[in-house]
Short mmCIF file of N, CA and C in Angstrom, two decimals:
data_model
loop_
_atom_site.label_atom_id
_atom_site.label_comp_id
_atom_site.label_asym_id
_atom_site.label_seq_id
_atom_site.Cartn_x
_atom_site.Cartn_y
_atom_site.Cartn_z
N MET A 1 24.50 28.52 -26.40
CA MET A 1 24.46 27.66 -26.91
C MET A 1 24.78 26.74 -25.20
N LYS A 2 25.46 26.28 -24.18
CA LYS A 2 25.54 26.03 -23.57
C LYS A 2 23.60 26.10 -22.50
N ARG A 3 23.69 27.28 -22.24
CA ARG A 3 22.35 27.00 -22.05
C ARG A 3 21.01 26.54 -22.12
N ASN A 4 20.78 27.02 -23.43
CA ASN A 4 20.18 25.89 -24.49
C ASN A 4 19.77 23.82 -24.33
N LEU A 5 22.11 23.85 -23.75
CA LEU A 5 21.23 22.07 -23.27
C LEU A 5 21.64 21.99 -22.39
N ILE A 6 21.66 23.31 -21.31
CA ILE A 6 21.02 22.36 -19.99
C ILE A 6 19.43 23.39 -19.91
N VAL A 7 19.15 24.45 -20.29
CA VAL A 7 17.26 23.91 -20.30
C VAL A 7 17.18 23.10 -20.81
N PHE A 8 17.12 22.04 -22.20
CA PHE A 8 16.95 21.25 -22.80
C PHE A 8 16.75 19.80 -22.31
N SER A 9 17.73 19.65 -21.32
CA SER A 9 18.23 18.71 -20.27
C SER A 9 17.47 18.97 -19.18
N VAL A 10 17.28 19.69 -18.45
CA VAL A 10 16.13 19.62 -17.77
C VAL A 10 15.22 19.39 -17.65
N LEU A 11 14.62 19.58 -19.03
CA LEU A 11 12.95 19.60 -19.92
C LEU A 11 12.77 18.37 -20.28
N GLY A 12 14.30 17.85 -21.11
CA GLY A 12 13.78 16.13 -21.22
C GLY A 12 13.60 15.32 -20.12
N PHE A 13 14.42 15.46 -19.01
CA PHE A 13 14.72 14.67 -17.72
C PHE A 13 13.01 15.32 -17.15
N ALA A 14 11.42 16.52 -17.30
CA ALA A 14 11.40 16.42 -16.14
C ALA A 14 10.46 15.40 -17.30
N LEU A 15 10.29 15.59 -18.39
CA LEU A 15 9.30 14.67 -19.46
C LEU A 15 9.30 13.66 -19.21
N LEU A 16 10.61 13.05 -18.84
CA LEU A 16 11.02 11.44 -18.26
C LEU A 16 10.04 10.86 -17.28
N THR A 17 10.51 11.72 -16.28
CA THR A 17 9.82 11.55 -15.21
C THR A 17 8.56 11.69 -15.09
N ALA A 18 7.83 12.99 -14.67
CA ALA A 18 6.54 12.73 -15.37
C ALA A 18 5.21 11.75 -15.32
N GLY A 19 6.00 10.80 -16.42
CA GLY A 19 4.51 9.53 -16.20
C GLY A 19 4.25 9.02 -15.44
N PRO A 20 6.03 7.83 -15.12
CA PRO A 20 5.72 7.93 -14.15
C PRO A 20 4.92 8.43 -12.57
N VAL A 21 5.42 9.18 -11.97
CA VAL A 21 5.07 9.95 -11.14
C VAL A 21 3.11 10.26 -11.19
N VAL A 22 2.72 9.98 -12.12
CA VAL A 22 1.17 9.96 -12.13
C VAL A 22 0.93 8.73 -12.01
N ALA A 23 1.92 8.11 -12.99
CA ALA A 23 0.97 6.82 -13.04
C ALA A 23 1.13 6.31 -11.05
N HIS A 24 2.22 6.05 -11.13
CA HIS A 24 2.72 5.96 -9.35
C HIS A 24 1.08 6.60 -8.13
N HIS A 25 1.31 8.05 -8.32
CA HIS A 25 0.03 8.97 -7.28
C HIS A 25 -1.78 8.08 -7.62
N GLY A 26 -1.60 7.20 -8.61
CA GLY A 26 -2.82 7.45 -9.79
C GLY A 26 -3.09 5.82 -8.72
N PHE A 27 -2.69 5.39 -8.22
CA PHE A 27 -3.08 4.23 -7.45
C PHE A 27 -3.93 4.24 -6.54
N MET A 28 -3.73 5.19 -5.97
CA MET A 28 -5.03 6.04 -4.69
C MET A 28 -6.30 6.20 -5.99
N GLY A 29 -6.47 6.93 -6.66
CA GLY A 29 -8.08 6.69 -7.59
C GLY A 29 -9.13 4.83 -7.87
N MET A 30 -8.27 4.38 -7.84
CA MET A 30 -8.00 2.98 -8.12
C MET A 30 -9.22 2.52 -6.71
N MET A 31 -9.02 3.32 -6.09
CA MET A 31 -9.37 2.68 -4.47
C MET A 31 -11.32 2.28 -3.64
N ASP A 32 -12.28 2.27 -3.36
CA ASP A 32 -13.25 2.50 -3.00
C ASP A 32 -12.63 3.46 -1.58
N LEU A 33 -12.16 4.87 -1.39
CA LEU A 33 -11.92 4.64 -0.49
C LEU A 33 -13.19 5.99 0.52
N ARG A 34 -13.92 5.18 0.34
CA ARG A 34 -15.97 5.65 0.94
C ARG A 34 -16.08 4.38 2.02
N THR A 35 -14.93 3.53 2.26
CA THR A 35 -15.70 2.57 2.73
C THR A 35 -14.59 1.12 3.05
N PRO A 36 -14.24 1.93 4.76
CA PRO A 36 -13.22 0.53 4.94
C PRO A 36 -13.85 -0.93 5.00
N ILE A 37 -12.83 -1.94 4.66
CA ILE A 37 -13.33 -2.98 5.71
C ILE A 37 -11.94 -3.46 5.74
N THR A 38 -12.44 -4.51 7.03
CA THR A 38 -11.58 -4.92 7.19
C THR A 38 -11.51 -6.73 6.46
N PHE A 39 -9.76 -7.36 6.40
CA PHE A 39 -9.39 -8.34 6.22
C PHE A 39 -8.93 -9.37 6.89
N GLU A 40 -8.78 -10.66 7.93
CA GLU A 40 -8.13 -10.93 8.18
C GLU A 40 -7.60 -12.96 7.46
N GLY A 41 -6.16 -13.30 7.87
CA GLY A 41 -5.08 -13.62 7.13
C GLY A 41 -4.29 -14.07 7.32
N VAL A 42 -3.65 -14.89 6.61
CA VAL A 42 -2.04 -14.84 6.26
C VAL A 42 -0.95 -14.64 5.11
N ILE A 43 0.04 -13.71 6.46
CA ILE A 43 0.81 -13.79 5.46
C ILE A 43 1.69 -14.50 4.72
N THR A 44 1.36 -13.94 2.98
CA THR A 44 1.88 -15.14 1.89
C THR A 44 3.96 -14.56 1.03
N LYS A 45 3.65 -13.09 1.55
CA LYS A 45 4.67 -12.45 0.78
C LYS A 45 4.68 -11.43 0.72
N VAL A 46 6.42 -10.57 1.18
CA VAL A 46 6.55 -9.16 1.55
C VAL A 46 7.05 -9.20 1.31
N GLU A 47 6.65 -8.21 0.27
CA GLU A 47 8.13 -6.89 -0.46
C GLU A 47 7.55 -5.60 -0.14
N TRP A 48 9.28 -5.88 0.47
CA TRP A 48 9.33 -3.85 1.82
C TRP A 48 10.56 -3.66 0.67
N ALA A 49 9.78 -2.52 0.12
CA ALA A 49 10.79 -1.98 -0.94
C ALA A 49 10.40 -0.93 -1.67
N ASN A 50 10.63 0.48 -2.01
CA ASN A 50 10.44 1.42 -2.45
C ASN A 50 9.49 1.30 -3.91
N PRO A 51 8.43 1.63 -3.83
CA PRO A 51 8.22 2.95 -3.51
C PRO A 51 7.04 3.30 -1.85
N HIS A 52 6.41 1.49 -2.59
CA HIS A 52 5.18 1.28 -1.37
C HIS A 52 5.70 -0.07 -0.66
N ILE A 53 5.06 -0.54 0.21
CA ILE A 53 5.25 -2.11 0.66
C ILE A 53 4.20 -2.30 -0.22
N VAL A 54 4.54 -4.15 -0.19
CA VAL A 54 3.44 -4.79 -1.17
C VAL A 54 3.74 -5.55 0.07
N PHE A 55 1.98 -6.29 0.60
CA PHE A 55 2.25 -8.29 0.84
C PHE A 55 1.23 -8.72 0.66
N TYR A 56 1.20 -9.87 0.52
CA TYR A 56 0.18 -10.64 0.15
C TYR A 56 -0.66 -11.36 1.45
N VAL A 57 -1.70 -11.75 1.23
CA VAL A 57 -2.70 -12.60 2.57
C VAL A 57 -3.50 -13.49 1.95
N ASP A 58 -2.96 -14.13 2.03
CA ASP A 58 -4.46 -15.83 2.13
C ASP A 58 -5.64 -15.33 2.97
N VAL A 59 -6.73 -14.95 2.40
CA VAL A 59 -7.86 -15.01 3.03
C VAL A 59 -8.77 -15.32 2.26
N VAL A 60 -9.24 -15.57 3.40
CA VAL A 60 -10.65 -17.14 3.56
C VAL A 60 -12.42 -15.45 3.71
N GLY A 61 -13.00 -16.37 2.83
CA GLY A 61 -14.07 -15.10 2.43
C GLY A 61 -14.83 -16.05 3.17
N ALA A 62 -15.95 -15.06 3.11
CA ALA A 62 -17.90 -15.87 4.11
C ALA A 62 -18.34 -17.33 3.08
N ASP A 63 -17.77 -16.98 1.46
CA ASP A 63 -18.10 -18.14 1.66
C ASP A 63 -17.70 -19.17 1.22
N SER A 64 -15.93 -19.17 2.38
CA SER A 64 -14.66 -20.50 2.35
C SER A 64 -13.60 -20.25 0.89
N LYS A 65 -13.85 -19.51 1.42
CA LYS A 65 -13.06 -19.94 0.17
C LYS A 65 -11.96 -18.68 0.37
N MET A 66 -10.56 -19.56 -0.66
CA MET A 66 -9.44 -18.26 0.07
C MET A 66 -9.48 -17.39 -1.22
N THR A 67 -8.64 -16.81 -1.08
CA THR A 67 -8.43 -15.57 -2.45
C THR A 67 -7.36 -14.73 -1.43
N SER A 68 -6.18 -14.73 -2.82
CA SER A 68 -5.20 -14.05 -2.43
C SER A 68 -4.86 -13.08 -2.88
N TRP A 69 -5.37 -11.81 -1.79
CA TRP A 69 -5.14 -10.49 -1.78
C TRP A 69 -3.84 -9.51 -1.53
N ARG A 70 -3.77 -8.81 -2.22
CA ARG A 70 -2.54 -7.63 -2.74
C ARG A 70 -2.56 -6.45 -2.10
N PHE A 71 -1.37 -6.29 -0.85
CA PHE A 71 -1.79 -4.65 -0.41
C PHE A 71 -1.31 -4.07 -0.80
N GLU A 72 -0.88 -2.89 -0.98
CA GLU A 72 0.04 -1.57 -0.55
C GLU A 72 0.23 -0.37 0.42
N GLY A 73 0.77 -1.06 1.28
CA GLY A 73 1.03 0.56 2.02
C GLY A 73 1.83 1.50 2.24
N ALA A 74 2.22 2.87 2.80
CA ALA A 74 3.43 3.09 2.53
C ALA A 74 5.25 2.61 2.17
N GLY A 75 5.66 3.81 1.89
CA GLY A 75 7.04 3.23 2.13
C GLY A 75 7.19 3.07 3.20
N PRO A 76 8.95 2.84 2.85
CA PRO A 76 9.80 1.99 4.23
C PRO A 76 10.01 3.14 5.87
N GLY A 77 10.34 3.80 4.45
CA GLY A 77 10.72 5.20 5.83
C GLY A 77 9.92 5.70 5.93
N ALA A 78 8.59 5.51 5.36
CA ALA A 78 7.41 6.09 6.79
C ALA A 78 6.82 5.57 7.25
N LEU A 79 7.00 4.26 7.08
CA LEU A 79 6.20 3.14 7.93
C LEU A 79 7.88 2.92 9.59
N THR A 80 9.08 2.77 8.85
CA THR A 80 10.14 3.03 10.31
C THR A 80 9.08 3.35 10.98
N THR A 81 9.40 5.22 10.54
CA THR A 81 9.07 6.24 11.21
C THR A 81 7.95 6.18 12.16
N ARG A 82 6.33 5.18 11.87
CA ARG A 82 5.26 5.02 12.18
C ARG A 82 4.94 3.32 13.32
N GLY A 83 7.33 3.54 13.68
CA GLY A 83 7.04 2.24 15.17
C GLY A 83 7.39 0.73 14.04
N TRP A 84 7.53 0.97 12.49
CA TRP A 84 7.24 -0.71 12.01
C TRP A 84 8.73 -1.12 12.09
N ALA A 85 8.74 -2.57 11.70
CA ALA A 85 10.11 -2.87 11.94
C ALA A 85 10.42 -3.55 10.36
N ARG A 86 10.87 -3.89 9.98
CA ARG A 86 11.26 -5.02 8.53
C ARG A 86 10.80 -6.28 8.32
N THR A 87 10.72 -6.60 10.10
CA THR A 87 10.17 -7.92 10.24
C THR A 87 9.28 -8.58 10.75
N ASP A 88 8.35 -6.86 10.82
CA ASP A 88 6.55 -6.98 11.69
C ASP A 88 6.02 -7.91 11.00
N LEU A 89 6.34 -8.38 9.62
CA LEU A 89 5.78 -8.77 8.67
C LEU A 89 6.04 -10.33 8.55
N LYS A 90 5.15 -11.13 8.40
CA LYS A 90 6.65 -12.31 8.78
C LYS A 90 5.19 -13.63 7.94
N HIS A 91 6.40 -13.93 7.20
CA HIS A 91 5.27 -15.48 6.16
C HIS A 91 4.78 -16.31 7.08
N GLY A 92 3.13 -16.35 6.83
CA GLY A 92 2.86 -17.57 7.91
C GLY A 92 2.09 -17.47 8.60
N GLU A 93 2.32 -15.19 9.08
CA GLU A 93 1.86 -15.22 10.53
C GLU A 93 0.01 -14.41 9.78
N LYS A 94 0.06 -14.70 11.14
CA LYS A 94 -2.48 -14.31 11.36
C LYS A 94 -2.32 -12.64 11.15
N ILE A 95 -2.16 -11.85 9.77
CA ILE A 95 -2.80 -10.15 10.83
C ILE A 95 -4.20 -10.09 9.96
N LYS A 96 -4.67 -8.92 10.43
CA LYS A 96 -5.83 -8.13 10.35
C LYS A 96 -5.58 -7.15 9.92
N ILE A 97 -6.21 -6.21 8.89
CA ILE A 97 -5.54 -5.43 8.23
C ILE A 97 -7.23 -4.74 7.72
N VAL A 98 -7.16 -3.61 8.01
CA VAL A 98 -8.08 -2.58 7.65
C VAL A 98 -7.57 -1.77 6.55
N GLY A 99 -8.38 -1.44 5.37
CA GLY A 99 -7.99 -0.80 4.22
C GLY A 99 -9.16 -0.56 3.29
N TYR A 100 -9.20 -0.22 1.97
CA TYR A 100 -10.28 0.48 0.88
C TYR A 100 -9.17 -0.76 -0.37
N ARG A 101 -10.71 -1.76 -0.70
CA ARG A 101 -10.41 -2.92 -1.73
C ARG A 101 -10.41 -1.66 -3.16
N ALA A 102 -10.00 -2.24 -4.25
CA ALA A 102 -9.87 -1.58 -5.46
C ALA A 102 -11.57 -1.32 -5.92
N LYS A 103 -11.69 -0.49 -7.36
CA LYS A 103 -12.52 -0.19 -7.42
C LYS A 103 -13.40 -1.55 -8.19
N ASP A 104 -12.06 -1.84 -9.05
CA ASP A 104 -12.43 -2.70 -10.06
C ASP A 104 -12.92 -3.95 -9.26
N GLY A 105 -12.72 -4.11 -8.16
CA GLY A 105 -13.33 -5.51 -7.61
C GLY A 105 -11.86 -6.56 -7.72
N SER A 106 -11.11 -5.81 -7.85
CA SER A 106 -10.07 -7.06 -8.06
C SER A 106 -9.10 -7.12 -6.52
N PHE A 107 -8.93 -8.00 -6.04
CA PHE A 107 -8.55 -8.57 -5.02
C PHE A 107 -7.01 -7.62 -5.07
N VAL A 108 -7.46 -6.34 -4.73
CA VAL A 108 -6.25 -5.85 -4.42
C VAL A 108 -7.01 -4.14 -3.30
N ALA A 109 -5.94 -4.49 -2.11
CA ALA A 109 -6.66 -3.21 -1.26
C ALA A 109 -5.16 -1.88 -0.63
N ALA A 110 -5.44 -1.29 -1.03
CA ALA A 110 -4.81 0.09 -0.14
C ALA A 110 -4.62 -0.59 1.73
N ALA A 111 -3.62 -0.98 2.01
CA ALA A 111 -3.66 -0.45 3.36
C ALA A 111 -4.24 0.04 3.88
N ARG A 112 -4.45 0.63 5.74
CA ARG A 112 -4.59 1.57 6.11
C ARG A 112 -3.78 1.39 7.73
N SER A 113 -4.56 0.05 8.12
CA SER A 113 -3.84 -0.25 9.16
C SER A 113 -4.16 -1.75 9.04
N VAL A 114 -2.76 -2.27 10.32
CA VAL A 114 -2.74 -3.78 10.32
C VAL A 114 -2.35 -4.13 11.92
N THR A 115 -3.35 -4.66 12.30
CA THR A 115 -3.00 -5.55 14.05
C THR A 115 -2.15 -7.12 13.99
N LEU A 116 -1.09 -6.85 13.78
CA LEU A 116 0.05 -8.12 14.48
C LEU A 116 0.15 -8.49 15.58
N PRO A 117 -0.11 -10.18 15.30
CA PRO A 117 -0.08 -11.48 16.54
C PRO A 117 -0.30 -11.02 17.77
N ASP A 118 1.32 -9.64 17.49
CA ASP A 118 1.67 -9.03 19.10
C ASP A 118 1.23 -8.96 19.92
N GLY A 119 -0.49 -8.19 19.49
CA GLY A 119 -1.56 -7.14 19.32
C GLY A 119 -0.92 -5.78 19.02
N ARG A 120 0.41 -5.17 18.42
CA ARG A 120 0.06 -3.91 18.04
C ARG A 120 -1.11 -3.35 16.96
N THR A 121 -0.83 -2.42 16.64
CA THR A 121 -1.78 -1.80 15.39
C THR A 121 -0.71 -0.94 14.59
N LEU A 122 -0.51 -1.03 13.77
CA LEU A 122 0.32 0.42 13.15
C LEU A 122 -0.31 0.89 11.95
N GLU A 123 0.06 1.97 11.86
CA GLU A 123 -0.76 2.59 10.64
C GLU A 123 -0.07 2.15 9.33
N ALA A 124 -0.49 1.84 8.47
CA ALA A 124 0.32 1.34 7.22
C ALA A 124 -0.21 2.15 5.96
N ALA A 125 -0.84 3.38 5.92
CA ALA A 125 -1.18 3.78 4.74
C ALA A 125 -0.49 4.90 3.69
N SER A 126 -0.35 5.36 2.49
CA SER A 126 0.55 6.07 2.01
C SER A 126 -0.29 7.64 2.02
N ASP A 127 0.46 8.18 1.67
CA ASP A 127 -1.16 9.84 1.52
C ASP A 127 -1.35 9.43 0.39
N GLY A 128 -2.71 10.75 0.63
CA GLY A 128 -3.28 10.46 0.41
C GLY A 128 -5.01 9.46 0.41
N VAL A 129 -4.72 8.10 1.76
CA VAL A 129 -5.12 7.54 2.03
C VAL A 129 -6.10 8.07 3.17
N PRO A 130 -7.82 8.69 3.37
CA PRO A 130 -7.84 9.24 4.47
C PRO A 130 -8.11 8.58 6.49
N PRO A 131 -7.28 9.19 6.52
CA PRO A 131 -8.28 8.36 8.12
C PRO A 131 -9.21 8.00 8.61
N LEU A 132 -8.92 6.76 9.14
CA LEU A 132 -10.91 6.06 10.03
C LEU A 132 -10.80 6.74 10.78
N ARG A 133 -12.98 6.88 9.68
CA ARG A 133 -13.36 7.71 11.02
C ARG A 133 -13.65 6.46 12.42
N ALA A 134 -14.20 7.40 13.78
CA ALA A 134 -14.85 7.31 14.66
C ALA A 134 -15.18 6.75 14.19
N LYS A 135 -16.13 5.78 14.74
CA LYS A 135 -17.41 4.96 15.25
C LYS A 135 -19.06 5.66 16.03
#
């Protein structure tokens, strides 16, 4: 009886957590990973939290219209091992982002790398984002 309780508890936990894990990793399937694009703009908001950082940047397009983009990068732990500090993305600073935009045309993108105002370029990609190809 005790063994059955343990087995059913483990199975129940696995079923409850499987959906969020699949949904979380489905984010990369929404991106056009074949075509990296470059964005330049001003940071308006930063969410430095697990499972991935999210930051918002106002980008002026070719049509001179400003659009607020949402970028997602790796988690804080992964970014820290790549040389990032929590204070690297500051509200009001201009940055350059190379990333992959959403396939549905929304203003969402997966960040591949970020060039900061001090000239440093840091890797920002989550697992599953392909490396940039040398030109």
